[in-house]
Coordinates of C-alpha atoms and ligand atoms in Angstrom, one line a residue:
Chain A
X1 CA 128.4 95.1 141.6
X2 CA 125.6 96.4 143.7
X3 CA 124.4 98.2 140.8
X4 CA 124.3 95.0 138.3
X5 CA 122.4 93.0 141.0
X6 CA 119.6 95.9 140.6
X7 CA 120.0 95.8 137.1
X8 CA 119.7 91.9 137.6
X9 CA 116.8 91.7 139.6
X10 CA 114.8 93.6 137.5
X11 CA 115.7 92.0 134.0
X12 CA 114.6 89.1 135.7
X13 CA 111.0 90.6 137.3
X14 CA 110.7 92.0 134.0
X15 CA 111.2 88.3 132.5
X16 CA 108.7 87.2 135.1
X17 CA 106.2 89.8 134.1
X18 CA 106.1 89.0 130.5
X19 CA 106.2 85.0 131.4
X20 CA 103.2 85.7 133.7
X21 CA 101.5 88.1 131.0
X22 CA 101.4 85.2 128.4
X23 CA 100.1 82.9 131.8
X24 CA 103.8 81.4 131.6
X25 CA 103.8 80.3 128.1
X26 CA 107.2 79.0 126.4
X27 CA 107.4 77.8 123.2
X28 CA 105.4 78.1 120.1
X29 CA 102.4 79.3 122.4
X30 CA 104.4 82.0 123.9
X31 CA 105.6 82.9 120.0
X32 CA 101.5 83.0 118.6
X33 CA 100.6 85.0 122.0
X34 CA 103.4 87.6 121.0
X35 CA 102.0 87.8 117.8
X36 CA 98.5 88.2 118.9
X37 CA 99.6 90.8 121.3
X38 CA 101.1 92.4 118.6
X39 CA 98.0 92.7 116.7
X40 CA 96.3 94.0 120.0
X41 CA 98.6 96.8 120.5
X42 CA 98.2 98.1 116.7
X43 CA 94.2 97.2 117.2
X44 CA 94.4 99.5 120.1
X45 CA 95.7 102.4 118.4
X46 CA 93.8 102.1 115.2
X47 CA 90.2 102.0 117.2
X48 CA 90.0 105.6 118.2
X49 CA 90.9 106.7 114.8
X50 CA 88.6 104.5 113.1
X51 CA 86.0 106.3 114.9
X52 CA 87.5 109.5 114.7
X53 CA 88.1 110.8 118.1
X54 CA 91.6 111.3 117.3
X55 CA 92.9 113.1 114.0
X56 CA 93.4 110.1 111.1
X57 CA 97.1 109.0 109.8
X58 CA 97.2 107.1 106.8
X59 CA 100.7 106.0 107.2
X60 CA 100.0 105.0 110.8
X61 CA 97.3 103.4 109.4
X62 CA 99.5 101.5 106.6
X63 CA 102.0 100.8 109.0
X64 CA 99.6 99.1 111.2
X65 CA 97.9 96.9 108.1
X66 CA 101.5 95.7 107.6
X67 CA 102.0 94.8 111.5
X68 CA 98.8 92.8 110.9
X69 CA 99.6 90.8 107.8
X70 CA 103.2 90.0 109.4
X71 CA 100.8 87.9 112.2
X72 CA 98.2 86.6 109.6
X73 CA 97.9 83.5 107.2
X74 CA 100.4 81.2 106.6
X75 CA 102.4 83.1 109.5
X76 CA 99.6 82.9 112.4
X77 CA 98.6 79.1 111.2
X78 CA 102.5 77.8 111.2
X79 CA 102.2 78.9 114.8
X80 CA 99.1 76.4 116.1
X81 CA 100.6 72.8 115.7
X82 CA 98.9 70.1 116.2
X83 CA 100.1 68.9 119.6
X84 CA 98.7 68.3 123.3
X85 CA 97.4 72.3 124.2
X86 CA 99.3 73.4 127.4
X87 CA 97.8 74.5 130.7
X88 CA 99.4 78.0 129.3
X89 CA 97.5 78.3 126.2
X90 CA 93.6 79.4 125.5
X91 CA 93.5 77.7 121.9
X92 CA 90.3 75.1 121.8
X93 CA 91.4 71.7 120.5
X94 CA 88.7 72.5 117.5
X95 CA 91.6 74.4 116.0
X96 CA 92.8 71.0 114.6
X97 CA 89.1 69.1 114.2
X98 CA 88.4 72.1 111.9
X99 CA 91.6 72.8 110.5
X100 CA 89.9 74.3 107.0
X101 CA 88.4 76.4 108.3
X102 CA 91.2 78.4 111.3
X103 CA 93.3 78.3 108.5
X104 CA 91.1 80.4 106.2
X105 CA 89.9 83.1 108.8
X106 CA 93.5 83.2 109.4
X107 CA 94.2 83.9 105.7
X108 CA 91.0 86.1 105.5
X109 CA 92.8 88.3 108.1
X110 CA 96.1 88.9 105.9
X111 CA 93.3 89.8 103.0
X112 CA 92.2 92.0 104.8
X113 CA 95.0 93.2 106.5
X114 CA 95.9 93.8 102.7
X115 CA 93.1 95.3 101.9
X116 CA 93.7 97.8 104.7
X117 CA 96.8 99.1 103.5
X118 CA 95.3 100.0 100.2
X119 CA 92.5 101.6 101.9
X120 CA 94.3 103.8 103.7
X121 CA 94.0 106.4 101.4
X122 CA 90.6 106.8 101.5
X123 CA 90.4 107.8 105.0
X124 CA 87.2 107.6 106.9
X125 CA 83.4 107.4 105.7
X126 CA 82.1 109.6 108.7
X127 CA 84.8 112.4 109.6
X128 CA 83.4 114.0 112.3
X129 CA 83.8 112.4 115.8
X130 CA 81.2 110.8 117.3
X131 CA 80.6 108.0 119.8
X132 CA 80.6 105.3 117.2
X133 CA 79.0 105.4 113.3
X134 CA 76.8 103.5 111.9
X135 CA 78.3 101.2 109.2
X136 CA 77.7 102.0 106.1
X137 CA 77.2 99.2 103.3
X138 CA 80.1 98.7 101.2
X139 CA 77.9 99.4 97.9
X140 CA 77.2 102.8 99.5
X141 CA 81.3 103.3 100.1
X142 CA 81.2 102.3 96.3
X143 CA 78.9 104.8 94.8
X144 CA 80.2 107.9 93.3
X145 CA 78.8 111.0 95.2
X146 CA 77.8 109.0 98.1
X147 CA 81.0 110.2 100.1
X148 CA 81.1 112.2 103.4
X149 CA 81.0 115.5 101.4
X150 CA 77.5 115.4 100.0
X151 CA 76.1 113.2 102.8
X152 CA 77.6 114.2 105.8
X153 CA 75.9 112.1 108.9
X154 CA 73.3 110.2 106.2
X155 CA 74.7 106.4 107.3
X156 CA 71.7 104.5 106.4
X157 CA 69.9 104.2 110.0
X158 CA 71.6 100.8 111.1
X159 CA 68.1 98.9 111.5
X160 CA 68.1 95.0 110.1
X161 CA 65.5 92.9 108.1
X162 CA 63.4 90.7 110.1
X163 CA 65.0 88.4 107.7
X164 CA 68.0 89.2 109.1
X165 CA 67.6 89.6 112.7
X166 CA 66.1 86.3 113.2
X167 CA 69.0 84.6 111.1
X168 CA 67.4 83.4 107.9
X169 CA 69.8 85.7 105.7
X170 CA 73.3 86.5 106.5
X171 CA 73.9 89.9 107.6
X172 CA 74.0 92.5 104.3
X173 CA 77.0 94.1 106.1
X174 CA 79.3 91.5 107.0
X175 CA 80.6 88.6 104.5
X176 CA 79.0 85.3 104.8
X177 CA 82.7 84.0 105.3
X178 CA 83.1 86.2 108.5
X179 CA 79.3 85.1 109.4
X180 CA 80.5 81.7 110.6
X181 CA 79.6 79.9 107.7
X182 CA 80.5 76.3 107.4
X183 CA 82.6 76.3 104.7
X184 CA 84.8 79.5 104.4
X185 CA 86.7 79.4 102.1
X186 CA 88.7 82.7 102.3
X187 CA 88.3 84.2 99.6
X188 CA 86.6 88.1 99.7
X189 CA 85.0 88.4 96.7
X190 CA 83.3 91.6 96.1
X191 CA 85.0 94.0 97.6
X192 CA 87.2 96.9 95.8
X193 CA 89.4 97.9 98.5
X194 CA 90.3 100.8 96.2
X195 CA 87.0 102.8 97.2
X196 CA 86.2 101.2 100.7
X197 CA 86.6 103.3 103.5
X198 CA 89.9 102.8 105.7
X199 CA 87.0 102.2 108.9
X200 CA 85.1 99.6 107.0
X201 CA 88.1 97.6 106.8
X202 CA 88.9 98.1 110.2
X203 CA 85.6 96.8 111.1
X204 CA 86.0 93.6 108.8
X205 CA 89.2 92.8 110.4
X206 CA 87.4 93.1 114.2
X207 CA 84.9 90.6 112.7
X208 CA 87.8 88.5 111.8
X209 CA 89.5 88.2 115.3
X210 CA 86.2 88.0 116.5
X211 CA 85.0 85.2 114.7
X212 CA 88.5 82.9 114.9
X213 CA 87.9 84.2 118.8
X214 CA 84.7 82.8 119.4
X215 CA 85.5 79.6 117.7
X216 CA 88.9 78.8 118.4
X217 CA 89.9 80.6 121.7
X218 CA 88.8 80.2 125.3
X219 CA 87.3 83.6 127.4
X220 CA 90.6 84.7 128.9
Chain B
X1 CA 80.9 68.6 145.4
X2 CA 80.0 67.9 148.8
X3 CA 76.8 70.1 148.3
X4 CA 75.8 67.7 145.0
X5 CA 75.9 65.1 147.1
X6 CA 74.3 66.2 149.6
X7 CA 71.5 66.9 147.3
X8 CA 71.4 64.2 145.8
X9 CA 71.2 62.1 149.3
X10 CA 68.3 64.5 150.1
X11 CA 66.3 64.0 146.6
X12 CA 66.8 60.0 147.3
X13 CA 65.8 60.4 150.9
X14 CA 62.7 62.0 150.2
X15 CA 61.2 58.7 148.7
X16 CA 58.2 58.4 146.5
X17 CA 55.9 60.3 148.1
X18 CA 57.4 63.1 148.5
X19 CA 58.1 62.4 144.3
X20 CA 54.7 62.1 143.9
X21 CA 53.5 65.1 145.7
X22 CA 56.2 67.3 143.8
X23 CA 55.9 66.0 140.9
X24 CA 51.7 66.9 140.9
X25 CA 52.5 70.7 142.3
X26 CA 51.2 72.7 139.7
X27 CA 53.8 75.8 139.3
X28 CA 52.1 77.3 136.3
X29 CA 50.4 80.4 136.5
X30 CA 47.3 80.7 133.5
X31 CA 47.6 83.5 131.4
X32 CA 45.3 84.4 128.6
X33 CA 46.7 86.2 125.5
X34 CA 44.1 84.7 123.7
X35 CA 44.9 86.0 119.7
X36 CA 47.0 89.5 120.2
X37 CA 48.8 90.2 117.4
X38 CA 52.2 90.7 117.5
X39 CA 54.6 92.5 115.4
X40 CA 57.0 90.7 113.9
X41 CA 59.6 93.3 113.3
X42 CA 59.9 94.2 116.9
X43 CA 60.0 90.6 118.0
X44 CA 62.5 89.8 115.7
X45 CA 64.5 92.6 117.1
X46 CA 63.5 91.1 120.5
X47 CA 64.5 88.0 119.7
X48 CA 68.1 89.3 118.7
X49 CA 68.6 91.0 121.9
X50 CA 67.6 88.1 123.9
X51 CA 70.0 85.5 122.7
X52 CA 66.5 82.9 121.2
X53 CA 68.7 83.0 117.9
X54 CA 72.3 82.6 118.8
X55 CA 71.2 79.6 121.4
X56 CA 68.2 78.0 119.4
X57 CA 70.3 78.4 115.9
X58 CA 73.5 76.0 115.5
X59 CA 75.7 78.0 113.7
X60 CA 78.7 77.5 113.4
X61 CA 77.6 73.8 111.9
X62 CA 75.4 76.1 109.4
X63 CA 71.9 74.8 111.1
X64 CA 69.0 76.6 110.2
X65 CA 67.5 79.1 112.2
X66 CA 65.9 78.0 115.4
X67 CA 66.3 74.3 114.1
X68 CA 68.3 73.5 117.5
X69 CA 71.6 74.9 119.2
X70 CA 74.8 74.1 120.1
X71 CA 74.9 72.1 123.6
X72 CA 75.8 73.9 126.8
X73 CA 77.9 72.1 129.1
X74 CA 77.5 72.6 132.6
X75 CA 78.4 70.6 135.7
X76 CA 75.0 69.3 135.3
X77 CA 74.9 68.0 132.1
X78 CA 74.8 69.2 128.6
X79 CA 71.9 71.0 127.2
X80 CA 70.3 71.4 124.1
X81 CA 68.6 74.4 123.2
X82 CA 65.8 73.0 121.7
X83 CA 64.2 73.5 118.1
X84 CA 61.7 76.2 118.3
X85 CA 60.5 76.3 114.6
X86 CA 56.7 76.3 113.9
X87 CA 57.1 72.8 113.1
X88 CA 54.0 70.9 114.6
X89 CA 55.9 67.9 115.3
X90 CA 59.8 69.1 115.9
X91 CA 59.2 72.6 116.8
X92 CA 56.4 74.3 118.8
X93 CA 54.5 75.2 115.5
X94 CA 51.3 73.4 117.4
X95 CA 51.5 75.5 120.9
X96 CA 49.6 78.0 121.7
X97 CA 50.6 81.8 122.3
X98 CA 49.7 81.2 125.8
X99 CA 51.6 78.0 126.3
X100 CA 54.5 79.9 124.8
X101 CA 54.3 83.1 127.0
X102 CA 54.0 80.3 130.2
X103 CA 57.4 78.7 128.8
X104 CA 58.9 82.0 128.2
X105 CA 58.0 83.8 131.5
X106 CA 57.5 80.6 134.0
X107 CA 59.9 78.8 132.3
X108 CA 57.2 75.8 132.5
X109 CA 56.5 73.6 129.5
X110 CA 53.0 72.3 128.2
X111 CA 52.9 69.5 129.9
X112 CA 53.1 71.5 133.7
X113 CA 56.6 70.2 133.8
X114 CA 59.7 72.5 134.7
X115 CA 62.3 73.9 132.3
X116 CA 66.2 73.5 133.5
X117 CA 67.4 77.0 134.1
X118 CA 69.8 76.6 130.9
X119 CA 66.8 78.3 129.6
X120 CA 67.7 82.3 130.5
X121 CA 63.8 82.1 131.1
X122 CA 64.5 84.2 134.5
X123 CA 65.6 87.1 131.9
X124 CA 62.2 87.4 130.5
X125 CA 60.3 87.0 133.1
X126 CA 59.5 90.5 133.2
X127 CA 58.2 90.6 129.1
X128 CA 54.8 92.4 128.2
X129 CA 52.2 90.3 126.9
X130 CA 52.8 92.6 123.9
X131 CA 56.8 91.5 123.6
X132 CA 55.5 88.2 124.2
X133 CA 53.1 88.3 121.3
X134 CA 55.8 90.1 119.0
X135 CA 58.6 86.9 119.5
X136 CA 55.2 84.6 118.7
X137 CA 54.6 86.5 115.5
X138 CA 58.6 86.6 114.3
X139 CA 58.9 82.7 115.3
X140 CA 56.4 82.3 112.6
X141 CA 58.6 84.2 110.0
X142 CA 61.0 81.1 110.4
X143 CA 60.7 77.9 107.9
X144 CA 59.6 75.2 109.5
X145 CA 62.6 72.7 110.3
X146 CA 61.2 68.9 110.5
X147 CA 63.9 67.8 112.4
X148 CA 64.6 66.9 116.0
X149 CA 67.2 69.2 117.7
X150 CA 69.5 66.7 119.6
X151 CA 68.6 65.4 123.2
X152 CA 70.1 67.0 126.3
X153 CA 72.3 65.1 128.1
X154 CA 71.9 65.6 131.7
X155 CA 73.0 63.1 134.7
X156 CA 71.1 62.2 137.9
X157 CA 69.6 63.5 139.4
X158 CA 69.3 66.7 137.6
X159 CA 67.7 64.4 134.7
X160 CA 64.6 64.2 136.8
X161 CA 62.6 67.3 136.1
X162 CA 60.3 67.5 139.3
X163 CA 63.5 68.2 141.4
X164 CA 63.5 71.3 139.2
X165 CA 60.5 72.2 141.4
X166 CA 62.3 72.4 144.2
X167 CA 64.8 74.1 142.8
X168 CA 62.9 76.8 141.7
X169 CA 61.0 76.7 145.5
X170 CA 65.0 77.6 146.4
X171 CA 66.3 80.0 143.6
X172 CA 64.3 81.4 140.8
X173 CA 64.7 85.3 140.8
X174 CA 62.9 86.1 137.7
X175 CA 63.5 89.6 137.0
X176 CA 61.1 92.3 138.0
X177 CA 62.7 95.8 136.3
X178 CA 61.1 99.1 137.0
X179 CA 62.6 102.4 136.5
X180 CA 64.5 103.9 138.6
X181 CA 63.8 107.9 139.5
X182 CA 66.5 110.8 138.5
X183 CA 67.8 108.1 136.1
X184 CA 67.8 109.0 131.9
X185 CA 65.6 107.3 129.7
X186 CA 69.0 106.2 128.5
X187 CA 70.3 104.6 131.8
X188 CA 66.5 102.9 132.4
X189 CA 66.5 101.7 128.7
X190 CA 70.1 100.4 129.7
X191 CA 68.8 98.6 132.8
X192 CA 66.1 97.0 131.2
X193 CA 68.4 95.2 128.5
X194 CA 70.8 94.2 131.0
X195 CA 68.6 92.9 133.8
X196 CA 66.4 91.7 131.7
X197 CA 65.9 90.4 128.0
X198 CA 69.9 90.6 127.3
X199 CA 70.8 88.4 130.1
X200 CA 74.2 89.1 130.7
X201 CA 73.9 88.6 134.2
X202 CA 73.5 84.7 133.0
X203 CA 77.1 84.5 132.4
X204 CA 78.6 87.8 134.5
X205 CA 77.1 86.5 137.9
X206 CA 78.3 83.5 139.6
X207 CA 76.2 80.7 140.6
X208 CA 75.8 78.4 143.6
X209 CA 76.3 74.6 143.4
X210 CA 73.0 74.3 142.4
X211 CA 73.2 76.9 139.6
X212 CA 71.1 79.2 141.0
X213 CA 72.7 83.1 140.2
X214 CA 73.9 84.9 143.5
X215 CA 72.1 87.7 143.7
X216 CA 74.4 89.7 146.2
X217 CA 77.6 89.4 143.3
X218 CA 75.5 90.7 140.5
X219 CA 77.5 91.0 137.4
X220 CA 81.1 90.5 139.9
X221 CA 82.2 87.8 137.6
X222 CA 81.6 84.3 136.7
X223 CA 84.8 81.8 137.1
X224 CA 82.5 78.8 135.9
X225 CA 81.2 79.6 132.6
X226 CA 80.2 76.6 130.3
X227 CA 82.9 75.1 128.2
X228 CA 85.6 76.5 131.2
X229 CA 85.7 80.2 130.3
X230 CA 85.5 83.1 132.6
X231 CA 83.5 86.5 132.6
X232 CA 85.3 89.3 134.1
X233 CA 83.1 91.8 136.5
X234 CA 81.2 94.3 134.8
X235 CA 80.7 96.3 137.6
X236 CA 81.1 99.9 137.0
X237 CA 84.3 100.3 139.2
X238 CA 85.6 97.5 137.4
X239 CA 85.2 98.6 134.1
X240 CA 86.4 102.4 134.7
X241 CA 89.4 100.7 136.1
X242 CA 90.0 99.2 132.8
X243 CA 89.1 102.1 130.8
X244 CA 85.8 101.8 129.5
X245 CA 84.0 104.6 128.4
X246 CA 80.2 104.8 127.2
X247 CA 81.5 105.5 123.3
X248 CA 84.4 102.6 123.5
X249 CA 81.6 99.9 124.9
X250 CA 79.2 101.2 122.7
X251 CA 82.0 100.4 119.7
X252 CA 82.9 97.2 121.6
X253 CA 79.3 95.7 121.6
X254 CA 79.7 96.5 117.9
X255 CA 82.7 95.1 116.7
X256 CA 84.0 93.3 119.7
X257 CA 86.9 95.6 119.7
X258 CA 88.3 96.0 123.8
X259 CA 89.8 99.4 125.1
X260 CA 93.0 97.6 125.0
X261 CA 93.0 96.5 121.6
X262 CA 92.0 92.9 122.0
X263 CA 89.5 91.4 121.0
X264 CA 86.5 89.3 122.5
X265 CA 86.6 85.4 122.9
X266 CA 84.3 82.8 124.7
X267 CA 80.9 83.4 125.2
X268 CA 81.4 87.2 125.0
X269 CA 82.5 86.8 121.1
X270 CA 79.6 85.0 120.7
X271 CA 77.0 87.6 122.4
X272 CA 78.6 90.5 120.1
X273 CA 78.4 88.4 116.7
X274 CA 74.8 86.8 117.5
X275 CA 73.3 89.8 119.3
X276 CA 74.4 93.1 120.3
X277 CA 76.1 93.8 117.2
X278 CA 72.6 93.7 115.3
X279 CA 71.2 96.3 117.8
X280 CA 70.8 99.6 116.9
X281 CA 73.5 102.3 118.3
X282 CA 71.3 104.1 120.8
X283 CA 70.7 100.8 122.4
X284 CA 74.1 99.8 123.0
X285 CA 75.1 103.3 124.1
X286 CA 72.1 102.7 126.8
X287 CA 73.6 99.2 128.0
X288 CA 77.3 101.1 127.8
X289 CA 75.5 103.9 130.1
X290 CA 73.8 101.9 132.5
X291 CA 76.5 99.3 133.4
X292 CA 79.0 102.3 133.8
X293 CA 77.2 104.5 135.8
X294 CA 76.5 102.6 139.0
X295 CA 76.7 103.9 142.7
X296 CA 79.9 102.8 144.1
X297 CA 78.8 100.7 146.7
X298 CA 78.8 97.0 145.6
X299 CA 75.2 96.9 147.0
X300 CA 72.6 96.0 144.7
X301 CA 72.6 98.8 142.0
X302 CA 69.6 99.3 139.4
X303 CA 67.8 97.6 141.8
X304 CA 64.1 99.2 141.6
X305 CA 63.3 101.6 143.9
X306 CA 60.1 102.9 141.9
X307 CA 56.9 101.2 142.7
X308 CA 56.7 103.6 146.0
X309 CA 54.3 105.8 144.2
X310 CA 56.3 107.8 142.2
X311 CA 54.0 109.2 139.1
X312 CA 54.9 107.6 135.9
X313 CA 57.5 105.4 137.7
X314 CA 55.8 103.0 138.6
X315 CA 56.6 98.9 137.2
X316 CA 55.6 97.8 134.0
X317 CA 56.6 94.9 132.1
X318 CA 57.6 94.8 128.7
X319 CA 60.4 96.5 126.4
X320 CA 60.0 99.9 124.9
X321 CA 61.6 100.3 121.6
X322 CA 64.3 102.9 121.3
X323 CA 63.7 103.8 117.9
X324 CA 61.0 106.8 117.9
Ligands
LIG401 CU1 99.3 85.3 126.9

């Protein structure tokens, strides 16, 4: 008896804890918060291998792209509604004013999320650990003898275009979709995931969340 | 609310003399650049790290750059970062490099009137003539755009500019960054982004009613962002606490990937996408160095304690690239 009261009060203080972790969410915003958390928690373990201060696991790595599509596209979208947003939730009401365009960085997610899982294989551009690697263009990932072996550290130096910096060009590193374009349409066009590294993936799908962030989602 | 009021009772009480005699203050200082030539890579690598592009560019409506930002709301009203293209007419293509530094570093305008402080022109208060010169030069790189950026929106009294006199009498703390002694080049290239040119305090530190930044809560936390978002503390207790390290914020200002796996909304989103992401590694590793390695006392930390004399400590203005 005593014993089921413990039991008791802590399935319900655990309740509480998760109710108060999504900021007492119920509903479809508690569902896409799970989700999202989800994705944080497999986010979380992929970033320290990505930059290789801890030994690289392709099937962790698979496993994880296939936790990421299960939350992306079609089934992150289904989970925004259009409906009055609740106290609980941190979605911006431009979710629905610029439905086109949630719903293709949402779909751009699962591509990549795809993508990743093919990747896998191909491990990391930069095996050693360091603090954090430049990114190499994905033409240099492409090229045939350009791989870790015969350059080692030789990521181009990381330095922009003026053209660049001062945003008259998109970024040669990111897509223009991800680049808060106006009209994204989704689609990744140019990129073999067959020969991209595993981290330059990664590093696509952080510019996904990031950009549906900064859009669609209020600071937390 | 009560202090608005207030404040506004005192503007009304104040009549039109006192209007008149504000209004005529001159708060300009002169400055004389005449024609130095700047460089346009560094200023466009400047301009980057001090936000002029993600505020003055719109885009996520696709705008084109420096054609005119996105508005930022505030209790005040809603401002428009202005277009800063070298268009003569839309633009400031017929300023001067002087009138610019004055706007930039004063945060006055042309015309001897005050800009609102929506402007981070506190930030870059502390710019070389030289940086100032460099931003001139990569402004010029930019098409002209012969179109208006939209007007700000700003109720009274805060629509009348000369109160921003007073207001800058009250609270302008332009930043003044010298190095500080038994620090690394690192840690002092670190302070200098972060105090100065990449702002963050604008959003990490609270403001008064009046929006003037409390400078006893530096970087403690903003609850009263624009738009209704929060900034978290980025004090260096804080962020140990949540287990940040100099190689994850490093990664973060990258890719804005957290230590927890999340990832960054709001304004911070924003900041990584627009700006830190573009900058090069060993300058993120120096804001990741600085922030994190603060005395633990809440009292005012990077605060310069050089200018006493110290040989090759000493203040001066400007950014040093970290490149060479
Ligand atoms: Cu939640």
């Amino acid at each position: 008896m005593f014993k089921n009261k413990i039991l008791g009060a802590i399935a319900l203080s655990s309740l509480g804890a998760a109710a108060l972790a999504h900021n007492g969410a119920t509903g479809v915003v508690m569902e896409r918060m799970m989700g999202m958390s989800a994705m944080r928690d497999v986010m979380k373990d992929l970033a320290p291998m990505m930059q290789g201060q801890v030994p690289y696991d392709e099937w962790a790595v698979r496993d994880a792209a296939t936790v990421l599509q299960s939350h992306a596209g079609d089934n992150m979208a289904r989970l925004f509604p259009e409906e009055p947003i609740p106290a609980s939730s941190f979605a911006k009401p431009e979710i629905w004013s610029d439905w086109a365009r949630f719903e293709a960085l949402s779909e751009e997610l699962r591509l990549y999320a795809e993508g990743l899982d093919i990747a896998a294989v191909n491990g990391l551009d930069v095996p050693v650990p360091i603090a954090a690697p430049a990114p190499p263009s994905d033409e240099m990932a492409g090229m045939p003898g350009m791989d870790a072996a015969t350059m080692p550290m030789e990521t181009p130096p990381e330095t922009f275009t003026v053209e660049e910096l001062m945003g008259l060009v998109a970024r040669a590193d990111q897509n223009a979709a991800t680049i808060a374009a106006p009209t994204a349409d989704g689609k990744i066009t140019g990129i073999d995931f067959e020969v991209t590294a595993a981290d330059d993936v990664f590093e696509r799908i952080s510019q996904t969340c990031a950009s549906c962030h900064s859009l669609y989602r209020k600071g937390n | 609310m009560r202090g608005l009021i207030r404040t506004a009772v005192a503007f009304g009480a104040m009549g039109f003399v006192g209007i008149a005699i504000v209004a005529s203050w001159p708060i300009a200082e002169p400055v004389h650049l005449g024609m130095l030539a700047g460089d346009a890579y560094r200023g466009a690598y400047l301009a980057r790290s001090g936000g002029c592009i993600a505020c003055h560019t719109g885009a996520a409506k696709g705008g084109a750059a420096l054609s005119g930002g996105a508005p930022l709301d505030t209790p005040f009203g809603s401002f428009v970062p202005p277009n800063i293209t070298p268009d003569p007419v839309y633009g400031i293509g017929d300023w001067t490099l002087d009138q610019f530094a004055v706007a930039l570093r004063q945060g006055v305008r042309p015309d001897g009137k005050a800009y609102y402080p929506a402007f981070p022109y506190e930030f870059y208060a502390d710019l070389s003539d030289q940086d100032v010169a460099d931003l001139w030069a990569a402004i010029q790189t930019v098409p002209p755009v012969p179109v208006a950026a939209a007007e700000s929106d700003v109720s009274f009294p805060f629509n009348m500019r000369w109160g921003l006199k007073l207001w800058r009498a009250a609270y302008l703390s332009p930043a003044k960054i010298s190095p500080v002694m038994g620090q690394s080049p690192d840690w002092n290239r670190g302070q200098q982004l972060v105090t100065g040119p990449a702002h963050c305090a604008a959003c990490h530190t609270g403001r008064n009613m009046l929006g003037g930044l409390k400078e006893s809560e530096a970087l403690a936390g903003n609850d009263n962002l624009p738009g209704g978002s929060k900034a978290p503390a980025i004090l260096a207790a804080d962020l140990a606490a949540k287990g940040w390290t100099v190689a994850n914020m490093a990664y973060s200002l990258r890719t804005g990937v957290m230590p927890d796996g999340d990832v960054f909304g709001g304004g911070m989103a924003e900041v990584v996408q627009a700006g830190t992401s573009f900058l090069d590694e060993a300058d993120r590793e120096a804001i990741a160095t600085y922030l994190l390695d603060q005395p633990g006392t809440p009292a005012p930390s990077g605060t310069p304690i050089a200018d006493a004399g110290m040989a090759g400590m000493v203040h001066t203005p400007g950014m040093q690239m970290n490149v060479d």
